[in-house]
mmCIF file of C-alpha atoms in Angstrom:
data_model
loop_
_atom_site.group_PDB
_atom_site.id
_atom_site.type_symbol
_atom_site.label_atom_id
_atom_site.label_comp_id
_atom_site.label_asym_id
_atom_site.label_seq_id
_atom_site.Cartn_x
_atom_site.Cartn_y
_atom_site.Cartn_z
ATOM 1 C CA UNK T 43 0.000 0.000 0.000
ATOM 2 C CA UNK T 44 2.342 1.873 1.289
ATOM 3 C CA UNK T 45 3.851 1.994 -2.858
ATOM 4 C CA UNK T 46 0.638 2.546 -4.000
ATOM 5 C CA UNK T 47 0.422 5.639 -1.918
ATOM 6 C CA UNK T 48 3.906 6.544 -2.882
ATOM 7 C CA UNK T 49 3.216 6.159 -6.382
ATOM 8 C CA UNK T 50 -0.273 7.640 -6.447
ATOM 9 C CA UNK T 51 1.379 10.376 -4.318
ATOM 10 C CA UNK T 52 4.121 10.329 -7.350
ATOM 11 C CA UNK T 53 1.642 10.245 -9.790
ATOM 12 C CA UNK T 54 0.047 13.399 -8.285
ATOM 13 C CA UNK T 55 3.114 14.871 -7.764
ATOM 14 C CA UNK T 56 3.901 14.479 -11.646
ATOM 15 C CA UNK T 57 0.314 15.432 -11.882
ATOM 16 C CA UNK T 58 0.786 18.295 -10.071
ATOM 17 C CA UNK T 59 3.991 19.542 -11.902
ATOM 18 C CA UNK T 60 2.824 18.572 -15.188
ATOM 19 C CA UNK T 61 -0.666 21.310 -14.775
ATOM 20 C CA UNK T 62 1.313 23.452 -12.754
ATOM 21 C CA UNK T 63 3.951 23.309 -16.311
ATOM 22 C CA UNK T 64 1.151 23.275 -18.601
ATOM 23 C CA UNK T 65 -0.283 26.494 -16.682
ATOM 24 C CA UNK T 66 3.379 27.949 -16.787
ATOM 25 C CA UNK T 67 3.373 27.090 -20.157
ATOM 26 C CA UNK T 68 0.150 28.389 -21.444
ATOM 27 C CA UNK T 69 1.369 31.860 -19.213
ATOM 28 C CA UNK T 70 4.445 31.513 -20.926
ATOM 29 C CA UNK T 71 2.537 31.191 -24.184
ATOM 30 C CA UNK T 72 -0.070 33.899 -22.777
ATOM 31 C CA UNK T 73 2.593 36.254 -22.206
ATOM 32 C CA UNK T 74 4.699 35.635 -25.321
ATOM 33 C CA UNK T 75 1.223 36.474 -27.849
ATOM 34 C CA UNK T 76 0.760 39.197 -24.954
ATOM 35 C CA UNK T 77 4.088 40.401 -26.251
ATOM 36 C CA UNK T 78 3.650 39.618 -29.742
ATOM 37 C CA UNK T 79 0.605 41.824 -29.619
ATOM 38 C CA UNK T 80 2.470 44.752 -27.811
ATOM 39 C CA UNK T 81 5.310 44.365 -30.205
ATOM 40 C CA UNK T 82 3.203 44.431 -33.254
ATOM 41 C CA UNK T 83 1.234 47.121 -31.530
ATOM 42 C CA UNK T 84 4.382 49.328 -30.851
ATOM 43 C CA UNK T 85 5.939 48.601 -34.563
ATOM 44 C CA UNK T 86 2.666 49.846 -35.744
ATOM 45 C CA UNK T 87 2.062 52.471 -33.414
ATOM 46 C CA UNK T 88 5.702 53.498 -34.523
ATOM 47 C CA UNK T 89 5.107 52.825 -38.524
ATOM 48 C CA UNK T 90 1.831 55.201 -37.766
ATOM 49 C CA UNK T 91 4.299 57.513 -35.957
ATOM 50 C CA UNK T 92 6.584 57.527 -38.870
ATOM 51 C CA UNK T 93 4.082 57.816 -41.502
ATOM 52 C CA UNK T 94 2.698 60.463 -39.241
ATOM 53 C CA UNK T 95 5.789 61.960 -39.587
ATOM 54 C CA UNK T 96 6.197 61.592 -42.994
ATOM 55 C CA UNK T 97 3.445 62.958 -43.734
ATOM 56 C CA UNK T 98 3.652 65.902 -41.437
ATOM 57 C CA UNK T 99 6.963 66.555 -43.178
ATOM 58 C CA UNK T 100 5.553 66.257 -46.457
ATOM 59 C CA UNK T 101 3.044 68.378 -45.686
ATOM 60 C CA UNK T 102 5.619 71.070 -44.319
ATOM 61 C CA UNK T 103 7.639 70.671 -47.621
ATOM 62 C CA UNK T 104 4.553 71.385 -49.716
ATOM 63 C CA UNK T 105 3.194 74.521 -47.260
ATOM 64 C CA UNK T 106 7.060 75.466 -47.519
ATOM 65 C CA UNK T 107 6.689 75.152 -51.638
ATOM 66 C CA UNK T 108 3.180 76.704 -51.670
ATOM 67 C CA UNK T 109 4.656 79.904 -49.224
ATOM 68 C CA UNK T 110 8.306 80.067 -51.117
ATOM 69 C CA UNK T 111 6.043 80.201 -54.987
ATOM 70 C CA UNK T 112 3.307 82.104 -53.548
ATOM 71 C CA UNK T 113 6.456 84.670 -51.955
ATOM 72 C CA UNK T 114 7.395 84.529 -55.508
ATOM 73 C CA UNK T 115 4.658 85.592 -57.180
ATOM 74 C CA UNK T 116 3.903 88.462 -54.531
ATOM 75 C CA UNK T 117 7.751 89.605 -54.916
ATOM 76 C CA UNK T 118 6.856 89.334 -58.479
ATOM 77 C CA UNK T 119 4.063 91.253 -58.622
ATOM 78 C CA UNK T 120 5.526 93.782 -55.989
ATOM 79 C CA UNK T 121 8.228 94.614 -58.684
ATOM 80 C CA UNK T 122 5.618 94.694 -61.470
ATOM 81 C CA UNK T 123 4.058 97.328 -59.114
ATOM 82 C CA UNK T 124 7.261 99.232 -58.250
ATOM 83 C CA UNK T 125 8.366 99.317 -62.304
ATOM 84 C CA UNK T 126 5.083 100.638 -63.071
ATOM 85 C CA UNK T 127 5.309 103.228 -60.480
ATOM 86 C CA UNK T 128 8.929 104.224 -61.216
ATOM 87 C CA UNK T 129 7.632 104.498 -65.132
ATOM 88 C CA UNK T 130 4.638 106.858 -64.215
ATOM 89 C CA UNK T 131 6.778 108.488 -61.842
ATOM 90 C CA UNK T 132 9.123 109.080 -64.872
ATOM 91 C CA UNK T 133 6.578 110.078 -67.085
ATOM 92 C CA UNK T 134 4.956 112.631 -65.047
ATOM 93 C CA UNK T 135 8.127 114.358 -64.432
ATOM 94 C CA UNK T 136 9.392 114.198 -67.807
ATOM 95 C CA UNK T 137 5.436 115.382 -68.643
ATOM 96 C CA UNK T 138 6.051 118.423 -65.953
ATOM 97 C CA UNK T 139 10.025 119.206 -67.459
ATOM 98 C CA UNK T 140 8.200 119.212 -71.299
ATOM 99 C CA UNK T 141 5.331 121.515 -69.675
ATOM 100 C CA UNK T 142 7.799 123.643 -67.656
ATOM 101 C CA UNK T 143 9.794 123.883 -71.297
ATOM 102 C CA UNK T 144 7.116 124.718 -72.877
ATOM 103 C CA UNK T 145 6.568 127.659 -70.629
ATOM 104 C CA UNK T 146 9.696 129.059 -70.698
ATOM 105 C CA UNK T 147 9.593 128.812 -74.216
ATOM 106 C CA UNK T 148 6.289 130.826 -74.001
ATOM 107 C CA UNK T 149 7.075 133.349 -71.841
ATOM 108 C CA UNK T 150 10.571 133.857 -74.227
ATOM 109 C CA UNK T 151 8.865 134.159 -77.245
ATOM 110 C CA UNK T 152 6.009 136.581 -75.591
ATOM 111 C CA UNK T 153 9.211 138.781 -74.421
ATOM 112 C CA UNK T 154 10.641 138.486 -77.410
ATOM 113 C CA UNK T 155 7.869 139.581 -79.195
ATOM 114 C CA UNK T 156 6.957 142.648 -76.338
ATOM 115 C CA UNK T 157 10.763 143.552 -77.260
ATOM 116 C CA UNK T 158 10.185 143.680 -80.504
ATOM 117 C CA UNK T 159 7.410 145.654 -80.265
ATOM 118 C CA UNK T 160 9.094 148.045 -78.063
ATOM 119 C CA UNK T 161 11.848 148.094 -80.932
ATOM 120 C CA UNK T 162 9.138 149.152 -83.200
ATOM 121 C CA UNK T 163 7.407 151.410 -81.323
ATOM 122 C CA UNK T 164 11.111 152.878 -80.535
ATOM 123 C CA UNK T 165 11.903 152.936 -84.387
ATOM 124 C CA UNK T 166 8.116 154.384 -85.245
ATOM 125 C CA UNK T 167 9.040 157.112 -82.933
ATOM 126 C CA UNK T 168 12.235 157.858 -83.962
ATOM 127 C CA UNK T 169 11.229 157.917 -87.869
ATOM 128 C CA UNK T 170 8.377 160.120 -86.699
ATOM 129 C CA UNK T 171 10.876 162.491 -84.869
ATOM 130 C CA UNK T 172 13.353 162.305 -87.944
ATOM 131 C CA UNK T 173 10.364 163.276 -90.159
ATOM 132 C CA UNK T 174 9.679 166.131 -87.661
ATOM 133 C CA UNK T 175 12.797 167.516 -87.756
ATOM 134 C CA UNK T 176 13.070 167.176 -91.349
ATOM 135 C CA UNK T 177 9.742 169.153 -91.740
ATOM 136 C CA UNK T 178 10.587 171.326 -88.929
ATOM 137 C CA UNK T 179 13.922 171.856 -90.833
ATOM 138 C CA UNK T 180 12.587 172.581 -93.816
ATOM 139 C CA UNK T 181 9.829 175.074 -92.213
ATOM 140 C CA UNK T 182 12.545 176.664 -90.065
ATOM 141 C CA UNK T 183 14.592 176.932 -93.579
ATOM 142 C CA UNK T 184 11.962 178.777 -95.346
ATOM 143 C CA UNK T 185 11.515 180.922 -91.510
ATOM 144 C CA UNK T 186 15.151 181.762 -91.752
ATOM 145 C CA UNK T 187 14.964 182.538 -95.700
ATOM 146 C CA UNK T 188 12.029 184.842 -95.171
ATOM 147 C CA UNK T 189 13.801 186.715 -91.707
ATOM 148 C CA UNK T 190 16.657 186.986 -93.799
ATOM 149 C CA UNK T 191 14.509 188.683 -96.720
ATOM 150 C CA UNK T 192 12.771 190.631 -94.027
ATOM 151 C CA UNK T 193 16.249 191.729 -92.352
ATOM 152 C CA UNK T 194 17.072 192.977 -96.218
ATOM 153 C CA UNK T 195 13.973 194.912 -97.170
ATOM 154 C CA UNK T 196 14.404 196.946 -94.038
ATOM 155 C CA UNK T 197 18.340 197.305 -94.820
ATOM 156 C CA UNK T 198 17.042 198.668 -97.911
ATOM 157 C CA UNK T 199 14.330 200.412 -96.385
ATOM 158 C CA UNK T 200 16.770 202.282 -94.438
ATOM 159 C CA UNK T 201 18.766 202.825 -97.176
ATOM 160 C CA UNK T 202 15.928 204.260 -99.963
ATOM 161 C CA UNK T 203 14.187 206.435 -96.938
ATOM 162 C CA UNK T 204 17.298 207.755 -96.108
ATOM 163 C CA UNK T 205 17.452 211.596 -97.233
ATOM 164 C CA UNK T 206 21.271 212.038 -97.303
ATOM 165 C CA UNK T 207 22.373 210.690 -100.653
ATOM 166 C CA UNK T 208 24.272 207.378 -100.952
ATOM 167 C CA UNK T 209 26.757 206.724 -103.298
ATOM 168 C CA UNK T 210 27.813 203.140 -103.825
ATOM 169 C CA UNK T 211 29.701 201.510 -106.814
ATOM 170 C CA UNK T 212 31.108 198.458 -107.687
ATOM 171 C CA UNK T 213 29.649 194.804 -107.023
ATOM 172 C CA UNK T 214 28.177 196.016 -104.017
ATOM 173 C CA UNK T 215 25.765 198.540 -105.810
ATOM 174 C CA UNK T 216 24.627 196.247 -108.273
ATOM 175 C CA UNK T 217 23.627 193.642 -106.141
ATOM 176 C CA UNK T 218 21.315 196.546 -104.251
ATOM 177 C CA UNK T 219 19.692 197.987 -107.414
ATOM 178 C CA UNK T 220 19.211 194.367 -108.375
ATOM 179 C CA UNK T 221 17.624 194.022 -105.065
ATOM 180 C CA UNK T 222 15.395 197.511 -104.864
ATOM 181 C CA UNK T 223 14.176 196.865 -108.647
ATOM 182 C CA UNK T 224 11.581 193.874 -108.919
ATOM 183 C CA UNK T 225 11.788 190.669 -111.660
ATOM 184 C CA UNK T 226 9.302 189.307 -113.113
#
């Protein structure tokens, strides 16, 4: 008996160890698809992570793209802006320079013309005061001629009323008979 106890206690000793191996087995087997799972779990949490990632970087190279070309464009336009602006710029000052010209040019030619007028007027006047001295010469000519004849007559005068008598030859006398005695 005392075997058959020893060997039933054997038996459920072996018993024993072999559940108490199967259940460290299946936990060993538990744990290991436990860890399986957590491994695949953290390879994809980390493949999400890096696709994440990639993605996120991606998406930072194309909003750095988008914001460089659209910086481009506005730099683009900006100097399309500032060319145009320089050009009218230009334009209006070379528009005011041409107008300013053009005044200048005015304002010479009316001063040209108000001096030549003033010439003219000058030269009109000085013609007219030419022409009035030469008929103011030529009256005061025929004034002096006839003071002169006056001035003779009254020689004369004297002479012919004079009772004493007068005796003159020569040159002299002729040219006073030829005076006292009229022509036709």
């Amino acid at each position: 008996n005392r075997v058959r106890v020893l060997e039933d206690e054997a038996t459920r000793s072996i018993e024993t160890i072999r559940k108490s191996n199967s259940r460290k087995l299946q936990e060993i087997e538990a744990e290991r698809l436990r860890y399986d799972i957590e491994r695949r779990e953290m390879e994809e949490t980390a493949r999400g992570r890096a696709r994440v990632e990639e993605i996120k970087a991606m998406t930072d190279a194309d909003v750095a793209l988008k914001k460089s070309l659209g910086n481009e464009t506005v730099s683009k336009v900006v100097a399309r802006q500032d060319a145009e602006a320089l050009l009218k710029s230009t334009y209006i000052t070379c528009q005011m320079m041409r107008i300013e010209s053009e005044k200048r040019i005015i304002v010479e030619v009316k001063t040209s013309e108000a001096d030549l007028a003033v010439a003219e007027s000058k030269a009109a006047g000085m013609i007219a005061k030419a022409e009035a001295e030469a008929d103011g010469a030529e009256a005061l000519k025929e004034k002096r001629r006839y003071e002169l004849e006056w001035e003779k007559l009254k020689v004369l005068e004297t002479i012919a009323g004079s009772k004493s008598r007068k005796f003159i030859t020569g040159e002299k006398g002729e040219a006073i008979l030829s005076a006292l005695v009229p022509r036709p």
